[in-house]
Amino acid sequence: MATTETQAGEKKLLDFPTSCAAPVPQPEEPVKVVPLAVAGALAAGLTWYVWAAHGAKFGVLLILGLLLGLALFHSRFGFTSAWRQLIAVGNGQGLRAHTLLLGTAATLIALIVGTGSGLFGSTPKPTAGGLGLALFVGATIFAIGMQLGGACASGTLFAVGSGQSTIVLTLGGFITGSVLYTWAYPLLSGWPEFKGILLADHVGWFGSWVITVAVLAAIVLGTRFVQKRRNPPPVDVVPTARGFARIYRGSWPILVGAVVLGVLAGAVFLVSGGIWGITSAFSLWGAKILQVFGLHPETWEFWRIKANAASLAGPIWKDKNSLTDIGIMIGAGVAAAAAGAWKIHSSIPWRTAVAAVLGGILMGVGARMASGCNIGAYLGGISVGSLHGWLWGVFALGGTWIGLKLRPLFGLGNPAPTDSVC
């Protein structure tokens, strides 16, 4: 039987102190009926169309995107704010949620790959991104863009779906930056790099999983050490319903969101055979928009690569990342309207608008240079045991520090130790 001393020690090990208690969440606002009806109709109608026109696999991917949008919004799961809070004041709550998300996804993906499982004829295909200058520069640029644009790749999508007008500008910049990369592909590709390293190729899938989970546990302990030394303000809370209604109207605990998102990331892998990704779709959308206006991106070197050419020639409804991206926006719209939080902001300060567009452009270029964003490179890379994902995270933290230094130039604030919340 555990002694009182042992129990106290365990409690102390799991204690993450803050300068004061977090505020009590306010009640949620009334349901936004019209946005809920519109988003719900879009979700149902588009799912029916994709399933009927392109098959069950693509219909399921869209449904997974809808569920990802619901989970992202209800848990307000952030990467941008998590890294900002850690760097600015030492609050590691968000990063600890990342470790739970990464551990959940890594566990499921190890089981899927280890057993060779796959749905709809898919075969699990974990890959390791290259290790080189483009990764380091791209991850850094992406993180700077996150802090200026106010959201990461997944955060941009669920914020747009929930009616945040400023982030629409970020999304526009994101697509623009992705197009700029494909146009400048001969200049921005072919930089020096080493072949990627997949842990499973050296220690097997069980060994890869053990190493991944051990590093994630060390990160949790590291954030406790930092948080104990800096004693930061608590993370702010959002309005929420109570009881059973919290499932569909309220704010989920962030750790619950982490587990749900990790399970859904594993489901995307099971259905498609590849990791959950986001930003390659923005390049595709931008190219198709240019074609609508009579331009010819298909003549660019990037779109003459066989796989890219096939993607551009096909419908977006058969593109995995496009389906989940669109699903996230609609799913977040459903969740935000149900929670009474769907709102369009008509007034945006000009400096905030400039930062949003600039941040989006930097993320678009950076994601393509680094072969992924906070989802495709960071979550996807780490969950399959690729060293690329870990290095992406390290350089993204460095880019976050730079981004925090630049935010005040655009009238954007940073958390401070004297704040009541961060």
PDB file of C-alpha atoms in Angstrom, residues 99-259:
ATOM      1  CA  THR A  99       3.008  15.306 -25.858  1.00  0.00           C
ATOM      2  CA  LEU A 100      -0.270  13.516 -25.139  1.00  0.00           C
ATOM      3  CA  LEU A 101      -1.437  14.103 -28.721  1.00  0.00           C
ATOM      4  CA  LEU A 102       1.887  12.882 -30.113  1.00  0.00           C
ATOM      5  CA  GLY A 103       1.979   9.857 -27.822  1.00  0.00           C
ATOM      6  CA  THR A 104      -1.584   8.837 -28.694  1.00  0.00           C
ATOM      7  CA  ALA A 105      -0.963   9.170 -32.438  1.00  0.00           C
ATOM      8  CA  ALA A 106       2.415   7.398 -32.193  1.00  0.00           C
ATOM      9  CA  THR A 107       0.853   4.475 -30.317  1.00  0.00           C
ATOM     10  CA  LEU A 108      -1.935   3.971 -32.840  1.00  0.00           C
ATOM     11  CA  ILE A 109       0.340   4.392 -35.851  1.00  0.00           C
ATOM     12  CA  ALA A 110       2.843   1.897 -34.438  1.00  0.00           C
ATOM     13  CA  LEU A 111      -0.011  -0.622 -34.073  1.00  0.00           C
ATOM     14  CA  ILE A 112      -1.269   0.077 -37.602  1.00  0.00           C
ATOM     15  CA  VAL A 113       2.138  -0.219 -39.246  1.00  0.00           C
ATOM     16  CA  GLY A 114       3.259  -3.113 -37.073  1.00  0.00           C
ATOM     17  CA  THR A 115       0.206  -5.145 -38.072  1.00  0.00           C
ATOM     18  CA  GLY A 116       0.096  -3.927 -41.668  1.00  0.00           C
ATOM     19  CA  SER A 117      -3.480  -2.734 -41.195  1.00  0.00           C
ATOM     20  CA  GLY A 118      -5.300  -0.509 -43.654  1.00  0.00           C
ATOM     21  CA  LEU A 119      -8.824   0.284 -44.803  1.00  0.00           C
ATOM     22  CA  PHE A 120     -10.163   0.671 -48.349  1.00  0.00           C
ATOM     23  CA  GLY A 121      -7.124  -1.118 -49.749  1.00  0.00           C
ATOM     24  CA  SER A 122      -4.630   1.368 -48.316  1.00  0.00           C
ATOM     25  CA  THR A 123      -1.196   0.239 -47.177  1.00  0.00           C
ATOM     26  CA  PRO A 124       0.551   2.060 -44.293  1.00  0.00           C
ATOM     27  CA  LYS A 125       3.443   4.074 -45.725  1.00  0.00           C
ATOM     28  CA  PRO A 126       5.480   5.870 -43.037  1.00  0.00           C
ATOM     29  CA  THR A 127       8.208   8.020 -44.525  1.00  0.00           C
ATOM     30  CA  ALA A 128      11.083  10.075 -43.121  1.00  0.00           C
ATOM     31  CA  GLY A 129      11.592  13.641 -44.330  1.00  0.00           C
ATOM     32  CA  GLY A 130      15.028  14.815 -45.370  1.00  0.00           C
ATOM     33  CA  LEU A 131      17.360  16.473 -42.852  1.00  0.00           C
ATOM     34  CA  GLY A 132      18.971  19.630 -44.137  1.00  0.00           C
ATOM     35  CA  LEU A 133      19.009  23.360 -44.616  1.00  0.00           C
ATOM     36  CA  ALA A 134      15.536  23.603 -46.137  1.00  0.00           C
ATOM     37  CA  LEU A 135      14.041  21.913 -43.061  1.00  0.00           C
ATOM     38  CA  PHE A 136      15.830  24.224 -40.640  1.00  0.00           C
ATOM     39  CA  VAL A 137      15.010  27.419 -42.532  1.00  0.00           C
ATOM     40  CA  GLY A 138      11.460  26.352 -43.375  1.00  0.00           C
ATOM     41  CA  ALA A 139      10.506  25.391 -39.807  1.00  0.00           C
ATOM     42  CA  THR A 140      11.937  28.656 -38.475  1.00  0.00           C
ATOM     43  CA  ILE A 141      10.107  30.756 -41.056  1.00  0.00           C
ATOM     44  CA  PHE A 142       6.893  28.850 -40.429  1.00  0.00           C
ATOM     45  CA  ALA A 143       7.061  29.511 -36.686  1.00  0.00           C
ATOM     46  CA  ILE A 144       7.688  33.223 -37.215  1.00  0.00           C
ATOM     47  CA  GLY A 145       4.662  33.278 -39.483  1.00  0.00           C
ATOM     48  CA  MET A 146       2.551  31.495 -36.839  1.00  0.00           C
ATOM     49  CA  GLN A 147       3.220  34.208 -34.307  1.00  0.00           C
ATOM     50  CA  LEU A 148       2.488  37.016 -36.747  1.00  0.00           C
ATOM     51  CA  GLY A 149      -0.517  35.369 -38.374  1.00  0.00           C
ATOM     52  CA  GLY A 150      -2.044  34.328 -35.063  1.00  0.00           C
ATOM     53  CA  ALA A 151      -2.549  30.660 -35.891  1.00  0.00           C
ATOM     54  CA  CYS A 152      -0.798  27.530 -37.135  1.00  0.00           C
ATOM     55  CA  ALA A 153      -2.017  25.402 -40.034  1.00  0.00           C
ATOM     56  CA  SER A 154      -4.726  23.532 -38.110  1.00  0.00           C
ATOM     57  CA  GLY A 155      -5.511  26.630 -36.063  1.00  0.00           C
ATOM     58  CA  THR A 156      -6.005  28.684 -39.225  1.00  0.00           C
ATOM     59  CA  LEU A 157      -8.584  26.231 -40.531  1.00  0.00           C
ATOM     60  CA  PHE A 158     -10.654  25.903 -37.367  1.00  0.00           C
ATOM     61  CA  ALA A 159     -10.470  29.663 -36.703  1.00  0.00           C
ATOM     62  CA  VAL A 160     -11.754  30.420 -40.209  1.00  0.00           C
ATOM     63  CA  GLY A 161     -14.562  27.922 -39.697  1.00  0.00           C
ATOM     64  CA  SER A 162     -15.529  29.554 -36.415  1.00  0.00           C
ATOM     65  CA  GLY A 163     -15.867  32.978 -38.044  1.00  0.00           C
ATOM     66  CA  GLN A 164     -12.629  34.713 -37.036  1.00  0.00           C
ATOM     67  CA  SER A 165     -12.246  37.334 -39.763  1.00  0.00           C
ATOM     68  CA  THR A 166      -8.584  38.120 -39.160  1.00  0.00           C
ATOM     69  CA  ILE A 167      -7.602  34.511 -39.760  1.00  0.00           C
ATOM     70  CA  VAL A 168      -9.314  34.589 -43.161  1.00  0.00           C
ATOM     71  CA  LEU A 169      -6.504  36.992 -44.105  1.00  0.00           C
ATOM     72  CA  THR A 170      -3.999  34.532 -42.668  1.00  0.00           C
ATOM     73  CA  LEU A 171      -5.480  31.754 -44.802  1.00  0.00           C
ATOM     74  CA  GLY A 172      -5.271  33.977 -47.883  1.00  0.00           C
ATOM     75  CA  GLY A 173      -1.619  34.668 -47.135  1.00  0.00           C
ATOM     76  CA  PHE A 174      -1.045  30.954 -46.485  1.00  0.00           C
ATOM     77  CA  ILE A 175      -2.370  30.019 -49.916  1.00  0.00           C
ATOM     78  CA  THR A 176      -0.381  32.855 -51.522  1.00  0.00           C
ATOM     79  CA  GLY A 177       2.844  31.716 -49.838  1.00  0.00           C
ATOM     80  CA  SER A 178       2.227  28.140 -50.934  1.00  0.00           C
ATOM     81  CA  VAL A 179       1.770  29.301 -54.537  1.00  0.00           C
ATOM     82  CA  LEU A 180       4.919  31.432 -54.329  1.00  0.00           C
ATOM     83  CA  TYR A 181       6.872  28.356 -53.282  1.00  0.00           C
ATOM     84  CA  THR A 182       5.613  26.303 -56.210  1.00  0.00           C
ATOM     85  CA  TRP A 183       6.500  29.168 -58.587  1.00  0.00           C
ATOM     86  CA  ALA A 184       9.993  29.539 -57.065  1.00  0.00           C
ATOM     87  CA  TYR A 185      10.468  25.789 -56.698  1.00  0.00           C
ATOM     88  CA  PRO A 186      13.700  25.647 -58.761  1.00  0.00           C
ATOM     89  CA  LEU A 187      15.255  28.201 -56.393  1.00  0.00           C
ATOM     90  CA  LEU A 188      13.885  26.824 -53.103  1.00  0.00           C
ATOM     91  CA  SER A 189      14.434  23.108 -53.712  1.00  0.00           C
ATOM     92  CA  GLY A 190      17.540  20.978 -53.993  1.00  0.00           C
ATOM     93  CA  TRP A 191      19.219  22.505 -50.935  1.00  0.00           C
ATOM     94  CA  PRO A 192      21.855  20.362 -49.142  1.00  0.00           C
ATOM     95  CA  GLU A 193      20.335  17.630 -46.997  1.00  0.00           C
ATOM     96  CA  PHE A 194      20.879  14.145 -45.615  1.00  0.00           C
ATOM     97  CA  LYS A 195      18.543  11.222 -46.114  1.00  0.00           C
ATOM     98  CA  GLY A 196      15.765  11.041 -43.554  1.00  0.00           C
ATOM     99  CA  ILE A 197      15.988   8.737 -40.541  1.00  0.00           C
ATOM    100  CA  LEU A 198      13.079   6.532 -39.484  1.00  0.00           C
ATOM    101  CA  LEU A 199      13.650   5.028 -36.042  1.00  0.00           C
ATOM    102  CA  ALA A 200      11.745   1.865 -36.941  1.00  0.00           C
ATOM    103  CA  ASP A 201      14.321   1.052 -39.614  1.00  0.00           C
ATOM    104  CA  HIS A 202      16.936   0.711 -36.863  1.00  0.00           C
ATOM    105  CA  VAL A 203      15.099  -0.490 -33.739  1.00  0.00           C
ATOM    106  CA  GLY A 204      11.786  -1.825 -35.062  1.00  0.00           C
ATOM    107  CA  TRP A 205       8.346  -0.344 -34.484  1.00  0.00           C
ATOM    108  CA  PHE A 206       8.176  -1.282 -30.819  1.00  0.00           C
ATOM    109  CA  GLY A 207      11.603   0.219 -30.170  1.00  0.00           C
ATOM    110  CA  SER A 208      10.623   3.349 -32.094  1.00  0.00           C
ATOM    111  CA  TRP A 209       7.485   3.695 -29.974  1.00  0.00           C
ATOM    112  CA  VAL A 210       9.417   3.226 -26.711  1.00  0.00           C
ATOM    113  CA  ILE A 211      11.954   5.910 -27.672  1.00  0.00           C
ATOM    114  CA  THR A 212       9.222   8.322 -28.746  1.00  0.00           C
ATOM    115  CA  VAL A 213       7.201   7.902 -25.552  1.00  0.00           C
ATOM    116  CA  ALA A 214      10.341   8.203 -23.396  1.00  0.00           C
ATOM    117  CA  VAL A 215      11.312  11.500 -25.039  1.00  0.00           C
ATOM    118  CA  LEU A 216       7.766  12.817 -24.672  1.00  0.00           C
ATOM    119  CA  ALA A 217       7.806  11.929 -20.954  1.00  0.00           C
ATOM    120  CA  ALA A 218      11.107  13.774 -20.586  1.00  0.00           C
ATOM    121  CA  ILE A 219       9.535  16.840 -22.223  1.00  0.00           C
ATOM    122  CA  VAL A 220       6.687  16.756 -19.684  1.00  0.00           C
ATOM    123  CA  LEU A 221       9.202  16.712 -16.826  1.00  0.00           C
ATOM    124  CA  GLY A 222      11.188  19.467 -18.527  1.00  0.00           C
ATOM    125  CA  THR A 223       8.140  21.729 -18.730  1.00  0.00           C
ATOM    126  CA  ARG A 224       7.501  21.125 -15.034  1.00  0.00           C
ATOM    127  CA  PHE A 225      11.039  22.243 -14.224  1.00  0.00           C
ATOM    128  CA  VAL A 226      10.643  25.395 -16.319  1.00  0.00           C
ATOM    129  CA  GLN A 227       7.190  26.167 -14.958  1.00  0.00           C
ATOM    130  CA  LYS A 228       8.296  25.695 -11.353  1.00  0.00           C
ATOM    131  CA  ARG A 229      11.184  28.131 -11.841  1.00  0.00           C
ATOM    132  CA  ARG A 230       9.207  30.801 -13.683  1.00  0.00           C
ATOM    133  CA  ASN A 231       5.817  30.453 -11.913  1.00  0.00           C
ATOM    134  CA  PRO A 232       3.809  31.752 -14.894  1.00  0.00           C
ATOM    135  CA  PRO A 233       0.218  32.966 -15.018  1.00  0.00           C
ATOM    136  CA  PRO A 234      -2.397  30.302 -15.791  1.00  0.00           C
ATOM    137  CA  VAL A 235      -3.795  29.750 -19.265  1.00  0.00           C
ATOM    138  CA  ASP A 236      -7.018  31.652 -19.920  1.00  0.00           C
ATOM    139  CA  VAL A 237     -10.314  29.785 -20.039  1.00  0.00           C
ATOM    140  CA  VAL A 238     -13.235  30.064 -22.449  1.00  0.00           C
ATOM    141  CA  PRO A 239     -17.011  29.910 -21.847  1.00  0.00           C
ATOM    142  CA  THR A 240     -18.429  26.438 -21.514  1.00  0.00           C
ATOM    143  CA  ALA A 241     -21.607  24.482 -20.931  1.00  0.00           C
ATOM    144  CA  ARG A 242     -21.927  22.154 -17.970  1.00  0.00           C
ATOM    145  CA  GLY A 243     -22.707  18.470 -17.650  1.00  0.00           C
ATOM    146  CA  PHE A 244     -23.541  16.359 -20.705  1.00  0.00           C
ATOM    147  CA  ALA A 245     -24.035  19.462 -22.872  1.00  0.00           C
ATOM    148  CA  ARG A 246     -20.333  20.182 -22.557  1.00  0.00           C
ATOM    149  CA  ILE A 247     -19.653  17.417 -25.092  1.00  0.00           C
ATOM    150  CA  TYR A 248     -21.313  19.312 -27.940  1.00  0.00           C
ATOM    151  CA  ARG A 249     -21.634  22.894 -26.636  1.00  0.00           C
ATOM    152  CA  GLY A 250     -18.820  23.468 -24.215  1.00  0.00           C
ATOM    153  CA  SER A 251     -15.075  23.751 -23.931  1.00  0.00           C
ATOM    154  CA  TRP A 252     -13.325  20.405 -23.609  1.00  0.00           C
ATOM    155  CA  PRO A 253     -10.326  19.986 -21.300  1.00  0.00           C
ATOM    156  CA  ILE A 254      -7.266  20.328 -23.517  1.00  0.00           C
ATOM    157  CA  LEU A 255      -5.987  16.860 -22.578  1.00  0.00           C
ATOM    158  CA  VAL A 256      -9.277  15.348 -23.724  1.00  0.00           C
ATOM    159  CA  GLY A 257      -8.856  17.203 -27.008  1.00  0.00           C
ATOM    160  CA  ALA A 258      -5.313  15.862 -27.317  1.00  0.00           C
ATOM    161  CA  VAL A 259      -6.471  12.246 -27.017  1.00  0.00           C
TER     162      VAL A 259
END
